[in-house]
Steps between C-alpha positions, in 0.01 A plus 500: 500500500298644785436330828131456589383684808341257743371540853814333634725737307304803627535371856874458445525857370307631799730308733807637321364854530449458876843338533651793311333748735623305804852494356489876447383561855760266651773647280412853611543397863819304434689745280495776757563285803806300398696717259675390270415130543128569532500701179671217315257249647198712406620545140582131472149417622327709232724358227440144619126554524471644150717237334343221705154612393605487134642153550206370704226623267693458176390845384633851534162604636574317824816704551323822408219432747746427784701812413178700484406393851845605623480839327146573625597420860819704488331799336223497760764504773673807351201725566492695824273402783251737668750550782752632247734200525646310210555126490842536334785690659705758318816368345651316209382160623133585443568628149705194410221277631226685310673551167720190508208282601289630214781444251567148629132410500457610139819329385418171669136506390593551135781248471453324168412134519670340205309209349672164499568366152304200386666191365799290596763634735787477249680769310338615179661380180641176638 
């Protein structure tokens, strides 16, 4: 069964995309500033956002949109600026944030939502 796309759902997806981008930007600042606690906090934020979006919208698309906003923001921050500077510093923390965040976002956005069985709440066969 597919979920109909309404104006409210599109607005929610747009909000989740922007929230994902903001989470990516804040995580990039946090992971480098307060190592190792900031890295853990930044990864926890992207996992919570992706899973929360799935739960809030009731579809995997919500989690994918939030994760997409995070990935777009983080990838834009990896490019060099005209001055030659990079947003991320060299080191293992940046790599763990980039690759671990992507893995967590995909895992949390694709968590299966098992349907609840219909009928009485007793054991079958009794």
